[in-house]
mmCIF file with all atom_site columns, C-alpha atoms and ligand atoms in Angstrom:
data_model
loop_
_atom_site.group_PDB
_atom_site.id
_atom_site.type_symbol
_atom_site.label_atom_id
_atom_site.label_alt_id
_atom_site.label_comp_id
_atom_site.label_asym_id
_atom_site.label_entity_id
_atom_site.label_seq_id
_atom_site.pdbx_PDB_ins_code
_atom_site.Cartn_x
_atom_site.Cartn_y
_atom_site.Cartn_z
_atom_site.occupancy
_atom_site.B_iso_or_equiv
_atom_site.pdbx_formal_charge
_atom_site.auth_seq_id
_atom_site.auth_comp_id
_atom_site.auth_asym_id
_atom_site.auth_atom_id
_atom_site.pdbx_PDB_model_num
ATOM   1   C  CA  . MET Y 1 1   ? 60.173 114.210 197.666 1.00 0.00 ? 1   MET Y CA  1
ATOM   2   C  CA  . VAL Y 1 2   ? 58.688 117.432 198.885 1.00 0.00 ? 2   VAL Y CA  1
ATOM   3   C  CA  . PRO Y 1 3   ? 56.647 119.366 196.039 1.00 0.00 ? 3   PRO Y CA  1
ATOM   4   C  CA  . GLU Y 1 4   ? 58.381 122.245 194.600 1.00 0.00 ? 4   GLU Y CA  1
ATOM   5   C  CA  . GLY Y 1 5   ? 57.600 125.675 195.559 1.00 0.00 ? 5   GLY Y CA  1
ATOM   6   C  CA  . VAL Y 1 6   ? 55.704 124.843 198.932 1.00 0.00 ? 6   VAL Y CA  1
ATOM   7   C  CA  . ILE Y 1 7   ? 57.270 126.285 201.934 1.00 0.00 ? 7   ILE Y CA  1
ATOM   8   C  CA  . GLN Y 1 8   ? 58.314 123.806 204.260 1.00 0.00 ? 8   GLN Y CA  1
ATOM   9   C  CA  . PHE Y 1 9   ? 59.457 126.495 207.010 1.00 0.00 ? 9   PHE Y CA  1
ATOM   10  C  CA  . GLU Y 1 10  ? 57.645 128.598 209.507 1.00 0.00 ? 10  GLU Y CA  1
ATOM   11  C  CA  . ALA Y 1 11  ? 58.264 132.014 208.291 1.00 0.00 ? 11  ALA Y CA  1
ATOM   12  C  CA  . GLU Y 1 12  ? 57.980 135.310 210.656 1.00 0.00 ? 12  GLU Y CA  1
ATOM   13  C  CA  . HIS Y 1 13  ? 57.659 137.819 207.689 1.00 0.00 ? 13  HIS Y CA  1
ATOM   14  C  CA  . GLU Y 1 14  ? 57.265 141.496 207.951 1.00 0.00 ? 14  GLU Y CA  1
ATOM   15  C  CA  . ARG Y 1 15  ? 55.542 142.792 204.634 1.00 0.00 ? 15  ARG Y CA  1
ATOM   16  C  CA  . ARG Y 1 16  ? 57.086 145.885 203.628 1.00 0.00 ? 16  ARG Y CA  1
ATOM   17  C  CA  . ALA Y 1 17  ? 58.966 147.757 200.817 1.00 0.00 ? 17  ALA Y CA  1
ATOM   18  C  CA  . LEU Y 1 18  ? 62.891 147.015 200.225 1.00 0.00 ? 18  LEU Y CA  1
ATOM   19  C  CA  . GLU Y 1 19  ? 64.836 150.293 200.221 1.00 0.00 ? 19  GLU Y CA  1
ATOM   20  C  CA  . SER Y 1 20  ? 65.797 150.662 196.682 1.00 0.00 ? 20  SER Y CA  1
ATOM   21  C  CA  . ARG Y 1 21  ? 69.034 152.870 197.717 1.00 0.00 ? 21  ARG Y CA  1
ATOM   22  C  CA  . ARG Y 1 22  ? 70.383 149.908 199.792 1.00 0.00 ? 22  ARG Y CA  1
ATOM   23  C  CA  . TYR Y 1 23  ? 69.144 146.823 197.786 1.00 0.00 ? 23  TYR Y CA  1
ATOM   24  C  CA  . ASP Y 1 24  ? 68.927 147.948 193.887 1.00 0.00 ? 24  ASP Y CA  1
ATOM   25  C  CA  . GLU Y 1 25  ? 72.555 147.399 192.720 1.00 0.00 ? 25  GLU Y CA  1
ATOM   26  C  CA  . LEU Y 1 26  ? 72.599 143.818 194.457 1.00 0.00 ? 26  LEU Y CA  1
ATOM   27  C  CA  . ALA Y 1 27  ? 69.122 142.839 193.158 1.00 0.00 ? 27  ALA Y CA  1
ATOM   28  C  CA  . CYS Y 1 28  ? 70.265 144.244 189.769 1.00 0.00 ? 28  CYS Y CA  1
ATOM   29  C  CA  . GLU Y 1 29  ? 73.140 141.827 189.883 1.00 0.00 ? 29  GLU Y CA  1
ATOM   30  C  CA  . LEU Y 1 30  ? 70.981 138.926 190.769 1.00 0.00 ? 30  LEU Y CA  1
ATOM   31  C  CA  . ILE Y 1 31  ? 68.436 139.689 188.450 1.00 0.00 ? 31  ILE Y CA  1
ATOM   32  C  CA  . ALA Y 1 32  ? 70.915 140.016 185.382 1.00 0.00 ? 32  ALA Y CA  1
ATOM   33  C  CA  . TRP Y 1 33  ? 72.041 136.353 186.303 1.00 0.00 ? 33  TRP Y CA  1
ATOM   34  C  CA  . ARG Y 1 34  ? 68.488 135.267 186.906 1.00 0.00 ? 34  ARG Y CA  1
ATOM   35  C  CA  . GLU Y 1 35  ? 67.583 136.345 183.378 1.00 0.00 ? 35  GLU Y CA  1
ATOM   36  C  CA  . ILE Y 1 36  ? 70.491 134.037 181.836 1.00 0.00 ? 36  ILE Y CA  1
ATOM   37  C  CA  . MET Y 1 37  ? 68.771 131.320 183.936 1.00 0.00 ? 37  MET Y CA  1
ATOM   38  C  CA  . ALA Y 1 38  ? 65.374 131.771 182.693 1.00 0.00 ? 38  ALA Y CA  1
ATOM   39  C  CA  . LEU Y 1 39  ? 66.805 131.804 178.888 1.00 0.00 ? 39  LEU Y CA  1
ATOM   40  C  CA  . THR Y 1 40  ? 68.324 128.836 179.532 1.00 0.00 ? 40  THR Y CA  1
ATOM   41  C  CA  . GLY Y 1 41  ? 65.586 127.034 181.245 1.00 0.00 ? 41  GLY Y CA  1
ATOM   42  C  CA  . LEU Y 1 42  ? 67.326 126.555 184.589 1.00 0.00 ? 42  LEU Y CA  1
ATOM   43  C  CA  . VAL Y 1 43  ? 64.410 128.829 186.281 1.00 0.00 ? 43  VAL Y CA  1
ATOM   44  C  CA  . GLY Y 1 44  ? 60.912 128.896 185.150 1.00 0.00 ? 44  GLY Y CA  1
ATOM   45  C  CA  . GLN Y 1 45  ? 57.576 127.377 185.379 1.00 0.00 ? 45  GLN Y CA  1
ATOM   46  C  CA  . ASP Y 1 46  ? 56.394 124.820 182.846 1.00 0.00 ? 46  ASP Y CA  1
ATOM   47  C  CA  . PRO Y 1 47  ? 53.133 122.783 182.949 1.00 0.00 ? 47  PRO Y CA  1
ATOM   48  C  CA  . SER Y 1 48  ? 54.952 119.494 182.098 1.00 0.00 ? 48  SER Y CA  1
ATOM   49  C  CA  . ARG Y 1 49  ? 57.349 119.512 184.854 1.00 0.00 ? 49  ARG Y CA  1
ATOM   50  C  CA  . TYR Y 1 50  ? 57.142 119.182 188.731 1.00 0.00 ? 50  TYR Y CA  1
ATOM   51  C  CA  . GLY Y 1 51  ? 53.363 119.288 188.244 1.00 0.00 ? 51  GLY Y CA  1
ATOM   52  C  CA  . GLY Y 1 52  ? 53.294 122.658 187.114 1.00 0.00 ? 52  GLY Y CA  1
ATOM   53  C  CA  . ALA Y 1 53  ? 55.130 124.488 189.939 1.00 0.00 ? 53  ALA Y CA  1
ATOM   54  C  CA  . GLY Y 1 54  ? 57.691 127.431 189.291 1.00 0.00 ? 54  GLY Y CA  1
ATOM   55  C  CA  . TYR Y 1 55  ? 61.256 126.117 189.996 1.00 0.00 ? 55  TYR Y CA  1
ATOM   56  C  CA  . GLY Y 1 56  ? 64.830 127.875 190.577 1.00 0.00 ? 56  GLY Y CA  1
ATOM   57  C  CA  . ASN Y 1 57  ? 65.901 130.784 192.755 1.00 0.00 ? 57  ASN Y CA  1
ATOM   58  C  CA  . VAL Y 1 58  ? 68.478 133.142 193.570 1.00 0.00 ? 58  VAL Y CA  1
ATOM   59  C  CA  . SER Y 1 59  ? 70.046 134.822 196.267 1.00 0.00 ? 59  SER Y CA  1
ATOM   60  C  CA  . VAL Y 1 60  ? 72.924 137.066 197.558 1.00 0.00 ? 60  VAL Y CA  1
ATOM   61  C  CA  . ARG Y 1 61  ? 74.307 138.117 200.889 1.00 0.00 ? 61  ARG Y CA  1
ATOM   62  C  CA  . VAL Y 1 62  ? 73.717 141.301 202.204 1.00 0.00 ? 62  VAL Y CA  1
ATOM   63  C  CA  . GLY Y 1 63  ? 75.429 142.731 205.305 1.00 0.00 ? 63  GLY Y CA  1
ATOM   64  C  CA  . PRO Y 1 64  ? 78.721 142.087 206.965 1.00 0.00 ? 64  PRO Y CA  1
ATOM   65  C  CA  . ARG Y 1 65  ? 80.977 139.144 206.119 1.00 0.00 ? 65  ARG Y CA  1
ATOM   66  C  CA  . GLY Y 1 66  ? 81.596 138.337 210.021 1.00 0.00 ? 66  GLY Y CA  1
ATOM   67  C  CA  . ALA Y 1 67  ? 77.932 137.500 210.738 1.00 0.00 ? 67  ALA Y CA  1
ATOM   68  C  CA  . SER Y 1 68  ? 77.445 134.629 212.836 1.00 0.00 ? 68  SER Y CA  1
ATOM   69  C  CA  . ILE Y 1 69  ? 75.803 131.273 211.545 1.00 0.00 ? 69  ILE Y CA  1
ATOM   70  C  CA  . GLY Y 1 70  ? 72.213 131.774 211.409 1.00 0.00 ? 70  GLY Y CA  1
ATOM   71  C  CA  . ARG Y 1 71  ? 72.444 135.360 210.796 1.00 0.00 ? 71  ARG Y CA  1
ATOM   72  C  CA  . ARG Y 1 72  ? 74.063 135.526 207.608 1.00 0.00 ? 72  ARG Y CA  1
ATOM   73  C  CA  . SER Y 1 73  ? 71.083 137.813 205.921 1.00 0.00 ? 73  SER Y CA  1
ATOM   74  C  CA  . PHE Y 1 74  ? 70.450 137.672 202.378 1.00 0.00 ? 74  PHE Y CA  1
ATOM   75  C  CA  . LEU Y 1 75  ? 68.274 139.134 199.272 1.00 0.00 ? 75  LEU Y CA  1
ATOM   76  C  CA  . VAL Y 1 76  ? 66.543 136.102 197.892 1.00 0.00 ? 76  VAL Y CA  1
ATOM   77  C  CA  . THR Y 1 77  ? 63.784 135.822 195.217 1.00 0.00 ? 77  THR Y CA  1
ATOM   78  C  CA  . GLY Y 1 78  ? 60.202 135.603 196.659 1.00 0.00 ? 78  GLY Y CA  1
ATOM   79  C  CA  . SER Y 1 79  ? 58.152 132.324 196.784 1.00 0.00 ? 79  SER Y CA  1
ATOM   80  C  CA  . GLN Y 1 80  ? 55.870 131.874 193.517 1.00 0.00 ? 80  GLN Y CA  1
ATOM   81  C  CA  . THR Y 1 81  ? 57.969 134.038 191.584 1.00 0.00 ? 81  THR Y CA  1
ATOM   82  C  CA  . SER Y 1 82  ? 60.104 131.393 189.602 1.00 0.00 ? 82  SER Y CA  1
ATOM   83  C  CA  . GLY Y 1 83  ? 57.272 131.458 186.712 1.00 0.00 ? 83  GLY Y CA  1
ATOM   84  C  CA  . GLN Y 1 84  ? 57.628 135.242 186.142 1.00 0.00 ? 84  GLN Y CA  1
ATOM   85  C  CA  . ARG Y 1 85  ? 59.700 135.943 183.159 1.00 0.00 ? 85  ARG Y CA  1
ATOM   86  C  CA  . SER Y 1 86  ? 60.937 139.190 184.792 1.00 0.00 ? 86  SER Y CA  1
ATOM   87  C  CA  . ILE Y 1 87  ? 61.257 140.171 187.947 1.00 0.00 ? 87  ILE Y CA  1
ATOM   88  C  CA  . GLY Y 1 88  ? 61.968 143.374 190.218 1.00 0.00 ? 88  GLY Y CA  1
ATOM   89  C  CA  . LEU Y 1 89  ? 63.104 144.577 193.771 1.00 0.00 ? 89  LEU Y CA  1
ATOM   90  C  CA  . ASP Y 1 90  ? 59.303 143.853 195.016 1.00 0.00 ? 90  ASP Y CA  1
ATOM   91  C  CA  . ASP Y 1 91  ? 59.755 140.404 193.831 1.00 0.00 ? 91  ASP Y CA  1
ATOM   92  C  CA  . PHE Y 1 92  ? 62.571 139.882 196.758 1.00 0.00 ? 92  PHE Y CA  1
ATOM   93  C  CA  . ALA Y 1 93  ? 62.439 139.238 200.636 1.00 0.00 ? 93  ALA Y CA  1
ATOM   94  C  CA  . VAL Y 1 94  ? 65.471 139.765 202.848 1.00 0.00 ? 94  VAL Y CA  1
ATOM   95  C  CA  . VAL Y 1 95  ? 65.735 136.684 205.257 1.00 0.00 ? 95  VAL Y CA  1
ATOM   96  C  CA  . GLU Y 1 96  ? 67.519 138.377 208.294 1.00 0.00 ? 96  GLU Y CA  1
ATOM   97  C  CA  . ARG Y 1 97  ? 68.242 135.288 210.269 1.00 0.00 ? 97  ARG Y CA  1
ATOM   98  C  CA  . TYR Y 1 98  ? 66.796 131.660 210.463 1.00 0.00 ? 98  TYR Y CA  1
ATOM   99  C  CA  . ASP Y 1 99  ? 67.151 128.105 212.303 1.00 0.00 ? 99  ASP Y CA  1
ATOM   100 C  CA  . GLY Y 1 100 ? 67.455 125.290 210.222 1.00 0.00 ? 100 GLY Y CA  1
ATOM   101 C  CA  . ALA Y 1 101 ? 66.912 122.833 212.967 1.00 0.00 ? 101 ALA Y CA  1
ATOM   102 C  CA  . ALA Y 1 102 ? 63.846 124.779 214.035 1.00 0.00 ? 102 ALA Y CA  1
ATOM   103 C  CA  . ASN Y 1 103 ? 62.576 125.243 210.519 1.00 0.00 ? 103 ASN Y CA  1
ATOM   104 C  CA  . ARG Y 1 104 ? 62.358 128.997 211.134 1.00 0.00 ? 104 ARG Y CA  1
ATOM   105 C  CA  . VAL Y 1 105 ? 63.209 132.173 208.965 1.00 0.00 ? 105 VAL Y CA  1
ATOM   106 C  CA  . TRP Y 1 106 ? 62.840 135.626 209.921 1.00 0.00 ? 106 TRP Y CA  1
ATOM   107 C  CA  . SER Y 1 107 ? 62.333 137.986 207.075 1.00 0.00 ? 107 SER Y CA  1
ATOM   108 C  CA  . HIS Y 1 108 ? 61.114 140.965 205.716 1.00 0.00 ? 108 HIS Y CA  1
ATOM   109 C  CA  . GLY Y 1 109 ? 60.249 142.417 202.129 1.00 0.00 ? 109 GLY Y CA  1
ATOM   110 C  CA  . PRO Y 1 110 ? 57.277 143.049 199.864 1.00 0.00 ? 110 PRO Y CA  1
ATOM   111 C  CA  . ALA Y 1 111 ? 57.610 138.813 198.578 1.00 0.00 ? 111 ALA Y CA  1
ATOM   112 C  CA  . LEU Y 1 112 ? 57.413 135.984 201.139 1.00 0.00 ? 112 LEU Y CA  1
ATOM   113 C  CA  . PRO Y 1 113 ? 61.034 134.310 200.656 1.00 0.00 ? 113 PRO Y CA  1
ATOM   114 C  CA  . SER Y 1 114 ? 61.562 131.486 198.427 1.00 0.00 ? 114 SER Y CA  1
ATOM   115 C  CA  . SER Y 1 115 ? 60.385 128.135 199.963 1.00 0.00 ? 115 SER Y CA  1
ATOM   116 C  CA  . GLU Y 1 116 ? 64.015 126.992 199.335 1.00 0.00 ? 116 GLU Y CA  1
ATOM   117 C  CA  . SER Y 1 117 ? 65.492 129.780 201.339 1.00 0.00 ? 117 SER Y CA  1
ATOM   118 C  CA  . LEU Y 1 118 ? 66.744 127.274 204.123 1.00 0.00 ? 118 LEU Y CA  1
ATOM   119 C  CA  . THR Y 1 119 ? 69.036 125.475 201.442 1.00 0.00 ? 119 THR Y CA  1
ATOM   120 C  CA  . HIS Y 1 120 ? 70.557 128.878 200.417 1.00 0.00 ? 120 HIS Y CA  1
ATOM   121 C  CA  . ALA Y 1 121 ? 70.938 129.668 204.384 1.00 0.00 ? 121 ALA Y CA  1
ATOM   122 C  CA  . ALA Y 1 122 ? 72.754 126.273 204.644 1.00 0.00 ? 122 ALA Y CA  1
ATOM   123 C  CA  . ALA Y 1 123 ? 75.361 127.087 202.214 1.00 0.00 ? 123 ALA Y CA  1
ATOM   124 C  CA  . TYR Y 1 124 ? 75.935 130.584 203.755 1.00 0.00 ? 124 TYR Y CA  1
ATOM   125 C  CA  . ASP Y 1 125 ? 76.426 128.989 206.958 1.00 0.00 ? 125 ASP Y CA  1
ATOM   126 C  CA  . ALA Y 1 126 ? 78.974 126.341 205.293 1.00 0.00 ? 126 ALA Y CA  1
ATOM   127 C  CA  . SER Y 1 127 ? 81.496 129.614 204.836 1.00 0.00 ? 127 SER Y CA  1
ATOM   128 C  CA  . PRO Y 1 128 ? 81.329 133.415 204.873 1.00 0.00 ? 128 PRO Y CA  1
ATOM   129 C  CA  . ILE Y 1 129 ? 83.245 133.563 201.516 1.00 0.00 ? 129 ILE Y CA  1
ATOM   130 C  CA  . VAL Y 1 130 ? 80.024 132.404 199.985 1.00 0.00 ? 130 VAL Y CA  1
ATOM   131 C  CA  . ARG Y 1 131 ? 77.967 135.308 199.121 1.00 0.00 ? 131 ARG Y CA  1
ATOM   132 C  CA  . CYS Y 1 132 ? 75.879 134.135 196.326 1.00 0.00 ? 132 CYS Y CA  1
ATOM   133 C  CA  . VAL Y 1 133 ? 73.681 130.946 195.991 1.00 0.00 ? 133 VAL Y CA  1
ATOM   134 C  CA  . LEU Y 1 134 ? 71.961 129.962 192.659 1.00 0.00 ? 134 LEU Y CA  1
ATOM   135 C  CA  . HIS Y 1 135 ? 69.671 127.132 192.639 1.00 0.00 ? 135 HIS Y CA  1
ATOM   136 C  CA  . ALA Y 1 136 ? 68.680 125.931 189.262 1.00 0.00 ? 136 ALA Y CA  1
ATOM   137 C  CA  . HIS Y 1 137 ? 66.757 122.976 187.778 1.00 0.00 ? 137 HIS Y CA  1
ATOM   138 C  CA  . SER Y 1 138 ? 68.642 121.372 185.271 1.00 0.00 ? 138 SER Y CA  1
ATOM   139 C  CA  . PRO Y 1 139 ? 67.853 117.848 183.847 1.00 0.00 ? 139 PRO Y CA  1
ATOM   140 C  CA  . VAL Y 1 140 ? 70.794 117.626 181.683 1.00 0.00 ? 140 VAL Y CA  1
ATOM   141 C  CA  . LEU Y 1 141 ? 73.359 118.617 184.215 1.00 0.00 ? 141 LEU Y CA  1
ATOM   142 C  CA  . TRP Y 1 142 ? 71.252 116.478 187.027 1.00 0.00 ? 142 TRP Y CA  1
ATOM   143 C  CA  . ARG Y 1 143 ? 70.979 113.456 185.065 1.00 0.00 ? 143 ARG Y CA  1
ATOM   144 C  CA  . ARG Y 1 144 ? 74.933 113.288 184.497 1.00 0.00 ? 144 ARG Y CA  1
ATOM   145 C  CA  . ARG Y 1 145 ? 75.731 114.305 187.773 1.00 0.00 ? 145 ARG Y CA  1
ATOM   146 C  CA  . ARG Y 1 146 ? 77.679 111.032 188.328 1.00 0.00 ? 146 ARG Y CA  1
ATOM   147 C  CA  . ALA Y 1 147 ? 79.462 111.059 185.171 1.00 0.00 ? 147 ALA Y CA  1
ATOM   148 C  CA  . LEU Y 1 148 ? 80.473 114.526 186.089 1.00 0.00 ? 148 LEU Y CA  1
ATOM   149 C  CA  . ARG Y 1 149 ? 81.385 113.323 189.357 1.00 0.00 ? 149 ARG Y CA  1
ATOM   150 C  CA  . LEU Y 1 150 ? 79.385 116.215 191.102 1.00 0.00 ? 150 LEU Y CA  1
ATOM   151 C  CA  . PRO Y 1 151 ? 79.314 116.135 194.649 1.00 0.00 ? 151 PRO Y CA  1
ATOM   152 C  CA  . GLU Y 1 152 ? 75.732 114.836 195.617 1.00 0.00 ? 152 GLU Y CA  1
ATOM   153 C  CA  . THR Y 1 153 ? 73.291 115.323 198.554 1.00 0.00 ? 153 THR Y CA  1
ATOM   154 C  CA  . ASP Y 1 154 ? 71.684 112.147 200.338 1.00 0.00 ? 154 ASP Y CA  1
ATOM   155 C  CA  . PRO Y 1 155 ? 68.601 111.420 198.279 1.00 0.00 ? 155 PRO Y CA  1
ATOM   156 C  CA  . ALA Y 1 156 ? 67.020 110.889 201.505 1.00 0.00 ? 156 ALA Y CA  1
ATOM   157 C  CA  . ALA Y 1 157 ? 67.449 114.413 202.429 1.00 0.00 ? 157 ALA Y CA  1
ATOM   158 C  CA  . ALA Y 1 158 ? 64.404 116.510 201.334 1.00 0.00 ? 158 ALA Y CA  1
ATOM   159 C  CA  . ASN Y 1 159 ? 65.249 120.052 199.985 1.00 0.00 ? 159 ASN Y CA  1
ATOM   160 C  CA  . GLY Y 1 160 ? 65.088 122.868 202.691 1.00 0.00 ? 160 GLY Y CA  1
ATOM   161 C  CA  . THR Y 1 161 ? 64.842 120.271 205.506 1.00 0.00 ? 161 THR Y CA  1
ATOM   162 C  CA  . PRO Y 1 162 ? 67.377 120.301 208.368 1.00 0.00 ? 162 PRO Y CA  1
ATOM   163 C  CA  . ALA Y 1 163 ? 68.702 116.801 206.948 1.00 0.00 ? 163 ALA Y CA  1
ATOM   164 C  CA  . MET Y 1 164 ? 69.567 119.201 203.555 1.00 0.00 ? 164 MET Y CA  1
ATOM   165 C  CA  . ALA Y 1 165 ? 71.354 121.568 205.410 1.00 0.00 ? 165 ALA Y CA  1
ATOM   166 C  CA  . SER Y 1 166 ? 73.630 119.016 207.375 1.00 0.00 ? 166 SER Y CA  1
ATOM   167 C  CA  . GLU Y 1 167 ? 74.382 117.472 203.676 1.00 0.00 ? 167 GLU Y CA  1
ATOM   168 C  CA  . VAL Y 1 168 ? 75.293 120.804 202.341 1.00 0.00 ? 168 VAL Y CA  1
ATOM   169 C  CA  . SER Y 1 169 ? 77.853 121.576 205.195 1.00 0.00 ? 169 SER Y CA  1
ATOM   170 C  CA  . ARG Y 1 170 ? 79.270 118.087 205.050 1.00 0.00 ? 170 ARG Y CA  1
ATOM   171 C  CA  . LEU Y 1 171 ? 80.038 118.226 201.495 1.00 0.00 ? 171 LEU Y CA  1
ATOM   172 C  CA  . TYR Y 1 172 ? 81.311 121.744 201.974 1.00 0.00 ? 172 TYR Y CA  1
ATOM   173 C  CA  . ARG Y 1 173 ? 83.793 120.398 204.807 1.00 0.00 ? 173 ARG Y CA  1
ATOM   174 C  CA  . GLU Y 1 174 ? 84.994 117.657 202.820 1.00 0.00 ? 174 GLU Y CA  1
ATOM   175 C  CA  . THR Y 1 175 ? 85.873 120.354 200.253 1.00 0.00 ? 175 THR Y CA  1
ATOM   176 C  CA  . VAL Y 1 176 ? 84.149 118.551 196.995 1.00 0.00 ? 176 VAL Y CA  1
ATOM   177 C  CA  . PHE Y 1 177 ? 81.685 121.402 197.088 1.00 0.00 ? 177 PHE Y CA  1
ATOM   178 C  CA  . SER Y 1 178 ? 84.026 124.142 198.202 1.00 0.00 ? 178 SER Y CA  1
ATOM   179 C  CA  . GLU Y 1 179 ? 86.312 123.467 195.349 1.00 0.00 ? 179 GLU Y CA  1
ATOM   180 C  CA  . ARG Y 1 180 ? 83.693 122.798 192.548 1.00 0.00 ? 180 ARG Y CA  1
ATOM   181 C  CA  . ARG Y 1 181 ? 81.421 125.284 194.023 1.00 0.00 ? 181 ARG Y CA  1
ATOM   182 C  CA  . ILE Y 1 182 ? 78.487 123.090 192.578 1.00 0.00 ? 182 ILE Y CA  1
ATOM   183 C  CA  . LEU Y 1 183 ? 76.287 120.192 194.175 1.00 0.00 ? 183 LEU Y CA  1
ATOM   184 C  CA  . ALA Y 1 184 ? 73.475 118.136 192.901 1.00 0.00 ? 184 ALA Y CA  1
ATOM   185 C  CA  . LEU Y 1 185 ? 70.528 117.797 195.158 1.00 0.00 ? 185 LEU Y CA  1
ATOM   186 C  CA  . GLY Y 1 186 ? 70.142 114.250 195.349 1.00 0.00 ? 186 GLY Y CA  1
ATOM   187 C  CA  . GLY Y 1 187 ? 66.543 114.067 196.813 1.00 0.00 ? 187 GLY Y CA  1
ATOM   188 C  CA  . HIS Y 1 188 ? 65.356 117.032 194.610 1.00 0.00 ? 188 HIS Y CA  1
ATOM   189 C  CA  . GLU Y 1 189 ? 64.487 115.909 190.968 1.00 0.00 ? 189 GLU Y CA  1
ATOM   190 C  CA  . ASP Y 1 190 ? 66.897 118.198 188.809 1.00 0.00 ? 190 ASP Y CA  1
ATOM   191 C  CA  . GLY Y 1 191 ? 68.332 120.291 191.679 1.00 0.00 ? 191 GLY Y CA  1
ATOM   192 C  CA  . ILE Y 1 192 ? 71.439 121.943 191.511 1.00 0.00 ? 192 ILE Y CA  1
ATOM   193 C  CA  . LEU Y 1 193 ? 72.877 124.508 193.899 1.00 0.00 ? 193 LEU Y CA  1
ATOM   194 C  CA  . VAL Y 1 194 ? 76.016 126.678 192.874 1.00 0.00 ? 194 VAL Y CA  1
ATOM   195 C  CA  . ILE Y 1 195 ? 77.916 128.962 195.203 1.00 0.00 ? 195 ILE Y CA  1
ATOM   196 C  CA  . GLY Y 1 196 ? 80.364 132.089 194.481 1.00 0.00 ? 196 GLY Y CA  1
ATOM   197 C  CA  . GLY Y 1 197 ? 81.864 135.061 196.210 1.00 0.00 ? 197 GLY Y CA  1
ATOM   198 C  CA  . THR Y 1 198 ? 79.689 136.917 193.870 1.00 0.00 ? 198 THR Y CA  1
ATOM   199 C  CA  . ALA Y 1 199 ? 76.716 136.488 191.576 1.00 0.00 ? 199 ALA Y CA  1
ATOM   200 C  CA  . GLU Y 1 200 ? 79.352 136.474 188.347 1.00 0.00 ? 200 GLU Y CA  1
ATOM   201 C  CA  . GLU Y 1 201 ? 81.577 133.890 189.987 1.00 0.00 ? 201 GLU Y CA  1
ATOM   202 C  CA  . ALA Y 1 202 ? 78.255 131.528 190.802 1.00 0.00 ? 202 ALA Y CA  1
ATOM   203 C  CA  . GLY Y 1 203 ? 76.873 132.439 187.311 1.00 0.00 ? 203 GLY Y CA  1
ATOM   204 C  CA  . GLY Y 1 204 ? 80.185 131.432 185.562 1.00 0.00 ? 204 GLY Y CA  1
ATOM   205 C  CA  . VAL Y 1 205 ? 80.207 128.257 187.460 1.00 0.00 ? 205 VAL Y CA  1
ATOM   206 C  CA  . LEU Y 1 206 ? 76.674 127.192 186.639 1.00 0.00 ? 206 LEU Y CA  1
ATOM   207 C  CA  . LEU Y 1 207 ? 77.395 127.889 182.718 1.00 0.00 ? 207 LEU Y CA  1
ATOM   208 C  CA  . ARG Y 1 208 ? 80.325 126.139 182.732 1.00 0.00 ? 208 ARG Y CA  1
ATOM   209 C  CA  . TRP Y 1 209 ? 79.299 123.144 184.512 1.00 0.00 ? 209 TRP Y CA  1
ATOM   210 C  CA  . LEU Y 1 210 ? 76.180 123.284 182.043 1.00 0.00 ? 210 LEU Y CA  1
ATOM   211 C  CA  . ALA Y 1 211 ? 78.324 123.362 178.952 1.00 0.00 ? 211 ALA Y CA  1
ATOM   212 C  CA  . ARG Y 1 212 ? 80.086 120.208 180.369 1.00 0.00 ? 212 ARG Y CA  1
ATOM   213 C  CA  . ALA Y 1 213 ? 76.922 118.298 180.683 1.00 0.00 ? 213 ALA Y CA  1
ATOM   214 C  CA  . TYR Y 1 214 ? 76.005 119.229 177.237 1.00 0.00 ? 214 TYR Y CA  1
ATOM   215 C  CA  . ARG Y 1 215 ? 79.687 118.195 176.086 1.00 0.00 ? 215 ARG Y CA  1
ATOM   216 C  CA  . GLU Y 1 216 ? 78.549 114.544 177.878 1.00 0.00 ? 216 GLU Y CA  1
ATOM   217 C  CA  . ALA Y 1 217 ? 75.166 114.540 176.349 1.00 0.00 ? 217 ALA Y CA  1
ATOM   218 C  CA  . CYS Y 1 218 ? 76.936 114.885 172.896 1.00 0.00 ? 218 CYS Y CA  1
ATOM   219 C  CA  . GLY Y 1 219 ? 79.017 112.016 173.610 1.00 0.00 ? 219 GLY Y CA  1
ATOM   220 C  CA  . ASP Y 1 220 ? 76.215 109.784 174.280 1.00 0.00 ? 220 ASP Y CA  1
ATOM   221 C  CA  . ARG Y 1 221 ? 74.858 109.942 171.162 1.00 0.00 ? 221 ARG Y CA  1
ATOM   222 C  CA  . ASP Y 1 222 ? 76.438 107.708 168.346 1.00 0.00 ? 222 ASP Y CA  1
ATOM   223 C  CA  . SER Y 1 223 ? 77.472 110.513 166.341 1.00 0.00 ? 223 SER Y CA  1
ATOM   224 C  CA  . CYS Y 1 224 ? 78.126 113.983 166.974 1.00 0.00 ? 224 CYS Y CA  1
ATOM   225 C  CA  . ALA Y 1 225 ? 76.540 115.311 163.579 1.00 0.00 ? 225 ALA Y CA  1
ATOM   226 C  CA  . ALA Y 1 226 ? 73.445 117.034 164.318 1.00 0.00 ? 226 ALA Y CA  1
ATOM   227 C  CA  . PRO Y 1 227 ? 70.019 114.968 163.958 1.00 0.00 ? 227 PRO Y CA  1
HETATM 228 ZN ZN1 . LIG J 2 .   ? 64.235 123.267 193.705 1.00 0.00 ? 1   LIG J ZN1 1
#
């Protein structure tokens, strides 16, 4: 399994500030949902999980809907920012283009793009309708992925690799992912990916499935009564 938080791709990154006039509104919408993810433990950093590495990251498309595959630019949280309780525009990068097969990303911004940027890119390449990707780590949801019949990527496909990108597009084409807008990353412990046309839509999908997982967990116990 690829360790959490380690950049697997080659980043051609230009370190410069992001124009607040252009990105503030999108970043704020994303930060609001990331805040909810942090409060529910879907994003964060915990010494007892994944060897202490931060987990979870979020992105939103920028630029025109008609952009071609490999050029669907997106604003994404920076590498090593998952553990920060709150973030601002300085903790983001814009991935301008990417090449999953060559394991390459071209980006700019004050932060380096998330180590899982190529998994986000694969979801954007799956369809121009996808405008937001939230990557959460949820033990309760991931462990019940089969009971909840979530689409699941091949466990042999490590996160951020070309194999993972092709798994994401396969599940989208087979419509299980496009309809449910959620999948479990089989080879990435606790990894969940949700998509939406907006951050609000993706956030709503994530919270609904989280509630379903807790409902399942409740049914696993002998009694529904609080312990
Ligand atoms: Zn992850």
